Coordinates of C-alpha atoms in Angstrom, one line a residue:
M1 CA 100.4 100.5 137.0
I2 CA 97.2 98.5 137.5
L3 CA 97.0 95.7 135.0
N4 CA 93.8 95.4 132.8
C5 CA 93.6 91.6 133.1
V6 CA 92.3 89.2 135.7
S7 CA 95.2 86.8 135.4
N8 CA 97.7 89.6 136.3
V9 CA 99.4 89.2 133.0
P10 CA 100.0 92.4 131.0
K11 CA 97.6 93.0 128.1
V12 CA 99.5 94.3 125.1
A13 CA 98.0 95.8 121.9
I14 CA 100.3 94.9 118.9
L15 CA 100.1 97.4 116.0
L16 CA 101.1 95.6 112.7
A17 CA 101.3 97.5 109.4
A18 CA 101.3 95.2 106.4
F19 CA 101.8 95.6 102.7
N20 CA 102.4 92.8 100.1
G21 CA 103.7 90.7 103.0
E22 CA 102.5 87.2 102.0
K23 CA 106.0 85.7 102.1
F24 CA 106.7 86.2 105.8
I25 CA 103.6 87.6 107.7
A26 CA 102.4 84.1 108.8
E27 CA 105.8 83.4 110.4
Q28 CA 105.7 86.8 112.1
L29 CA 102.2 86.3 113.4
K30 CA 103.0 82.9 114.8
S31 CA 106.0 84.4 116.7
I32 CA 103.7 87.1 118.1
F33 CA 101.1 84.6 119.3
G34 CA 103.9 82.6 120.8
Q35 CA 104.8 85.3 123.3
I36 CA 105.0 84.2 126.9
L37 CA 103.8 85.9 130.1
V38 CA 101.7 88.4 128.2
D39 CA 98.2 88.6 126.7
V40 CA 98.4 89.9 123.2
T41 CA 95.8 91.3 120.8
V42 CA 97.1 92.1 117.3
F43 CA 95.6 94.9 115.2
V44 CA 96.5 94.7 111.6
S45 CA 96.3 97.4 109.0
V46 CA 96.8 96.1 105.5
D47 CA 97.8 98.7 102.9
F48 CA 96.1 98.0 99.6
S49 CA 98.1 95.0 98.4
S50 CA 98.4 93.0 95.2
D51 CA 99.1 89.6 96.9
S52 CA 97.4 87.4 99.5
T53 CA 98.4 89.3 102.6
L54 CA 94.8 90.0 103.6
D55 CA 93.7 86.4 103.1
I56 CA 96.6 85.1 105.3
V57 CA 95.7 87.6 108.0
N58 CA 92.0 86.6 107.8
D59 CA 93.0 83.0 108.2
F60 CA 94.5 83.9 111.6
V61 CA 91.3 85.7 112.5
K62 CA 89.6 82.3 112.2
T63 CA 92.2 80.4 114.2
E64 CA 93.1 83.0 116.8
S65 CA 89.6 84.1 117.7
G66 CA 89.5 87.3 119.7
R67 CA 93.3 87.8 119.5
I68 CA 93.5 89.5 116.2
E69 CA 91.5 92.3 114.5
V70 CA 91.8 93.6 110.9
L71 CA 91.1 97.2 110.4
S72 CA 89.0 98.3 107.4
Y73 CA 90.8 97.5 104.1
G74 CA 91.1 99.4 100.9
E75 CA 93.2 102.5 101.6
K76 CA 96.6 103.2 100.1
Y77 CA 99.0 104.6 102.6
F78 CA 102.2 104.6 100.4
S79 CA 104.5 104.0 103.3
A80 CA 104.8 101.9 106.5
G81 CA 105.0 105.1 108.5
R82 CA 101.6 106.4 107.4
N83 CA 100.1 103.0 107.9
F84 CA 101.4 102.9 111.5
F85 CA 100.1 106.4 112.1
R86 CA 96.7 105.1 111.0
L87 CA 96.9 102.4 113.6
L88 CA 97.9 104.8 116.3
V89 CA 94.9 107.0 115.6
D90 CA 92.3 104.2 115.0
V91 CA 93.0 101.5 117.6
D92 CA 91.4 101.9 121.1
F93 CA 94.2 101.5 123.7
T94 CA 92.2 101.9 126.8
P95 CA 91.7 98.1 127.5
F96 CA 95.5 97.5 127.4
D97 CA 98.5 98.1 129.6
Y98 CA 101.0 98.4 126.8
V99 CA 101.2 99.1 123.1
A100 CA 103.9 97.7 120.7
F101 CA 104.8 98.0 117.1
A102 CA 105.4 95.0 114.8
D103 CA 106.7 94.8 111.3
Q104 CA 105.3 92.1 108.9
D105 CA 108.4 90.2 108.3
D106 CA 110.4 89.8 111.5
I107 CA 110.6 86.9 114.0
W108 CA 110.1 87.6 117.7
L109 CA 111.7 85.6 120.4
P110 CA 109.1 84.1 122.8
N111 CA 110.2 86.5 125.6
K112 CA 110.4 89.7 123.5
L113 CA 107.5 91.4 125.1
S114 CA 107.8 90.1 128.6
S115 CA 111.5 91.0 128.8
S116 CA 110.8 94.4 127.3
I117 CA 108.2 95.1 129.9
S118 CA 110.4 93.7 132.7
E119 CA 113.1 96.2 131.7
M120 CA 110.6 99.0 131.6
K121 CA 109.5 98.2 135.1
A122 CA 113.1 97.8 136.4
T123 CA 114.1 101.2 135.0
N124 CA 110.8 103.0 135.8
S125 CA 110.5 103.8 132.1
D126 CA 107.5 104.7 130.0
A127 CA 108.8 103.1 126.8
Y128 CA 111.3 100.5 125.6
S129 CA 113.4 99.9 122.4
G130 CA 116.4 97.8 121.9
N131 CA 119.1 96.2 119.9
V132 CA 118.1 93.6 117.3
T133 CA 119.8 90.7 115.4
A134 CA 119.6 91.4 111.7
F135 CA 119.5 88.4 109.5
W136 CA 119.7 87.8 105.7
P137 CA 118.5 85.0 103.4
D138 CA 122.0 83.5 103.3
N139 CA 121.8 83.0 107.1
R140 CA 124.2 85.9 107.9
Q141 CA 123.5 87.6 111.2
I142 CA 124.8 90.7 112.8
L143 CA 123.9 92.7 115.9
I144 CA 122.4 96.1 115.2
K145 CA 123.5 98.1 118.3
K146 CA 121.2 101.0 119.3
D147 CA 121.8 101.1 123.1
Y148 CA 124.2 103.9 123.1
P149 CA 123.7 106.4 125.9
Q150 CA 120.9 108.9 125.2
K151 CA 121.9 112.5 124.7
R152 CA 120.3 115.8 125.5
Y153 CA 119.0 116.4 122.0
D154 CA 119.4 113.0 120.2
Y155 CA 115.6 112.6 119.8
L156 CA 115.5 115.7 117.5
F157 CA 117.6 113.8 114.9
E158 CA 117.2 110.1 115.3
S159 CA 114.9 107.3 116.5
A160 CA 115.6 105.1 119.5
G161 CA 116.1 102.1 117.3
P162 CA 113.9 100.0 115.0
G163 CA 110.3 100.7 115.6
C164 CA 109.6 97.0 115.7
T165 CA 111.3 96.9 119.1
F166 CA 109.1 99.7 120.6
V167 CA 106.9 99.1 123.6
F168 CA 104.9 101.9 125.3
N169 CA 102.9 102.0 128.5
V170 CA 99.3 102.9 127.8
D171 CA 99.7 106.5 129.2
L172 CA 102.3 107.4 126.6
A173 CA 100.4 105.6 123.9
L174 CA 97.3 107.7 124.7
S175 CA 99.4 110.9 124.7
I176 CA 100.8 110.0 121.2
K177 CA 97.3 109.3 120.0
D178 CA 96.0 112.6 121.4
I179 CA 98.5 114.8 119.5
L180 CA 97.9 112.8 116.3
I181 CA 94.2 113.3 116.5
K182 CA 94.5 117.0 117.4
K183 CA 96.7 117.6 114.4
S184 CA 95.3 115.0 112.1
E185 CA 95.4 117.3 109.1
K186 CA 99.2 117.5 109.4
I187 CA 100.0 113.8 109.9
S188 CA 100.8 113.4 106.2
T189 CA 103.8 115.8 106.7
L190 CA 105.5 113.4 109.1
W191 CA 108.1 110.9 107.9
L192 CA 108.8 108.0 110.3
H193 CA 106.4 106.8 113.0
D194 CA 109.2 105.4 115.3
W195 CA 111.3 108.6 115.2
F196 CA 108.2 110.7 115.8
C197 CA 107.1 108.6 118.8
Y198 CA 110.6 108.7 120.4
S199 CA 110.9 112.5 119.7
F200 CA 107.5 113.2 121.2
A201 CA 108.1 111.1 124.3
R202 CA 111.5 112.6 125.1
H203 CA 110.3 116.1 124.4
C204 CA 107.4 115.6 126.8
G205 CA 109.5 114.2 129.6
Y206 CA 108.6 110.5 129.3
R207 CA 111.3 108.1 130.4
W208 CA 112.7 105.9 127.6
H209 CA 114.9 102.8 128.1
I210 CA 117.0 101.3 125.3
G211 CA 117.8 97.7 126.0
S212 CA 121.0 95.8 125.1
N213 CA 119.6 92.3 124.8
P214 CA 118.4 91.6 121.2
L215 CA 114.9 90.1 121.5
M216 CA 114.0 89.6 117.8
L217 CA 115.3 88.7 114.4
Y218 CA 115.2 91.7 112.1
R219 CA 114.8 90.5 108.6
Q220 CA 116.9 92.2 105.9
H221 CA 116.0 92.0 102.2
T222 CA 115.6 94.3 99.2
N223 CA 112.1 95.4 100.3
N224 CA 113.1 96.8 103.7
E225 CA 112.1 100.5 103.8
V226 CA 115.0 101.5 106.1
G227 CA 116.7 98.2 107.3
A228 CA 120.0 97.9 108.9
N229 CA 121.2 101.2 107.3
S230 CA 124.9 100.6 107.6
G231 CA 128.0 100.6 105.4
I232 CA 129.9 103.2 103.4
S233 CA 127.1 103.7 100.8
A234 CA 124.6 104.4 103.6
I235 CA 126.9 106.9 105.2
L236 CA 127.5 108.7 101.9
S237 CA 123.8 108.7 101.2
R238 CA 123.0 110.2 104.6
I239 CA 125.5 113.0 104.0
K240 CA 124.0 113.7 100.6
V241 CA 120.5 113.9 102.2
V242 CA 121.8 116.5 104.8
L243 CA 123.5 118.6 102.1
S244 CA 120.4 118.6 100.0
G245 CA 118.6 120.2 102.9
D246 CA 116.0 117.4 103.1
A247 CA 117.3 116.1 106.5
Y248 CA 116.9 119.5 108.1
N249 CA 113.5 120.0 106.5
K250 CA 112.4 116.7 108.1
V251 CA 113.7 117.8 111.5
L252 CA 111.9 121.1 111.3
T253 CA 108.7 119.6 110.0
Q254 CA 108.5 117.2 112.9
A255 CA 109.6 119.9 115.4
N256 CA 106.8 122.2 114.2
F257 CA 104.3 119.3 114.6
I258 CA 105.4 118.5 118.2
E259 CA 106.1 122.2 118.9
Q260 CA 109.7 121.7 119.8
D261 CA 111.9 124.8 120.1
E262 CA 115.1 123.3 121.5
L263 CA 118.5 125.0 120.8
P264 CA 119.4 122.9 117.8
V265 CA 116.0 123.5 116.2
K266 CA 116.5 127.3 116.6
K267 CA 119.9 127.1 115.0
I268 CA 118.6 125.2 112.0
K269 CA 115.7 127.7 111.6
V270 CA 118.2 130.6 111.5
N271 CA 120.0 128.8 108.7
S272 CA 123.0 131.1 108.7
F273 CA 126.7 130.3 108.4
L274 CA 127.3 131.0 112.1
S275 CA 124.2 129.2 113.3
L276 CA 125.0 126.0 111.4
L277 CA 128.7 126.2 112.3
S278 CA 127.7 126.5 116.0
L279 CA 125.3 123.5 115.5
S280 CA 128.3 121.4 114.7
L281 CA 129.6 122.1 118.2
L282 CA 126.5 120.5 119.6
A283 CA 127.2 117.2 117.8
F284 CA 127.9 115.3 121.0
Q285 CA 124.5 116.3 122.4
C286 CA 122.6 115.5 119.2
R287 CA 123.6 111.9 118.3
R288 CA 124.2 108.8 120.4
D289 CA 126.7 106.7 118.4
N290 CA 130.2 108.2 118.1
K291 CA 130.3 107.7 114.3
D292 CA 127.0 109.5 114.0
V293 CA 128.4 112.3 116.1
F294 CA 131.3 112.6 113.7
L295 CA 129.0 112.6 110.7
F296 CA 126.8 115.2 112.3
F297 CA 129.8 117.4 113.0
I298 CA 131.1 117.2 109.4
A299 CA 127.6 117.6 107.8
S300 CA 126.9 120.7 109.9
I301 CA 130.2 122.3 108.9
L302 CA 129.5 121.4 105.2
M303 CA 126.0 122.9 105.4
S304 CA 127.3 126.1 107.0
L305 CA 129.9 126.4 104.1
K306 CA 127.1 125.8 101.6
V307 CA 125.0 128.6 103.1
L308 CA 128.0 130.9 103.1
V309 CA 128.9 130.2 99.4
K310 CA 125.2 130.6 98.4
K311 CA 125.1 133.9 100.2
N312 CA 128.1 135.3 98.4
E313 CA 127.0 134.2 95.0

């Protein structure tokens, strides 16, 4: 890849979606501007907020001249995902070598971007995501492991890790932008920006690397939209979502948007006892983490039984 900068340092566009983030956004921005061996430009989209988030960001515009741009303010996006989709559509990526996502409340290690890019180059990959260190206000920390081996169909059902770890080369970023612009009227049907980007990339044959070295502190608090997503309550909640049919609906909605017609998608579309029972046999090809494989297997069987009972009512 030919770099877009004279100093031979990669130019990276950072897409940051913010909403009522006054508590932590300054600390996050400082960690982004403290990145080494890269040239960053931050693009911030502030969802209509009731706090001083916009004022804090505008203060950085004054002190970090030319390194941060605030997109037009006033819209309500109602979710981080829709705000990130707005950034993907509106920001011009052509002057950059890479594009990365940033949440408003994390802390990046100084080598987050440079190490991610180095791993992309070493593995000849088009995109990177990785493990993170989750941390809480009481100073607890745990490793959130996402670097399980990728499977044939995992992208149809899960993301490649927290979106705040994602880095794309500009070719992939432009391809993502292209499909979003072409189908702009359907963007509102999509759920998570990170899962969408991973699913699109893998479906289209782009190479994705999931790194093992945690390069950021992933803040956990009551306002996280998804967060660490672990524990018994989270597991039971996920099974409940599958049994409600909502999980499969999200899979099919995204698959229709990307025009995916892989075998698991076909089986979900048929929605019969046998098709969902046979879907359970694909569990090892549909999820990366073994515990998620087990949950997928059980949930698919339960869904097949639910369909059978409903048919015989």
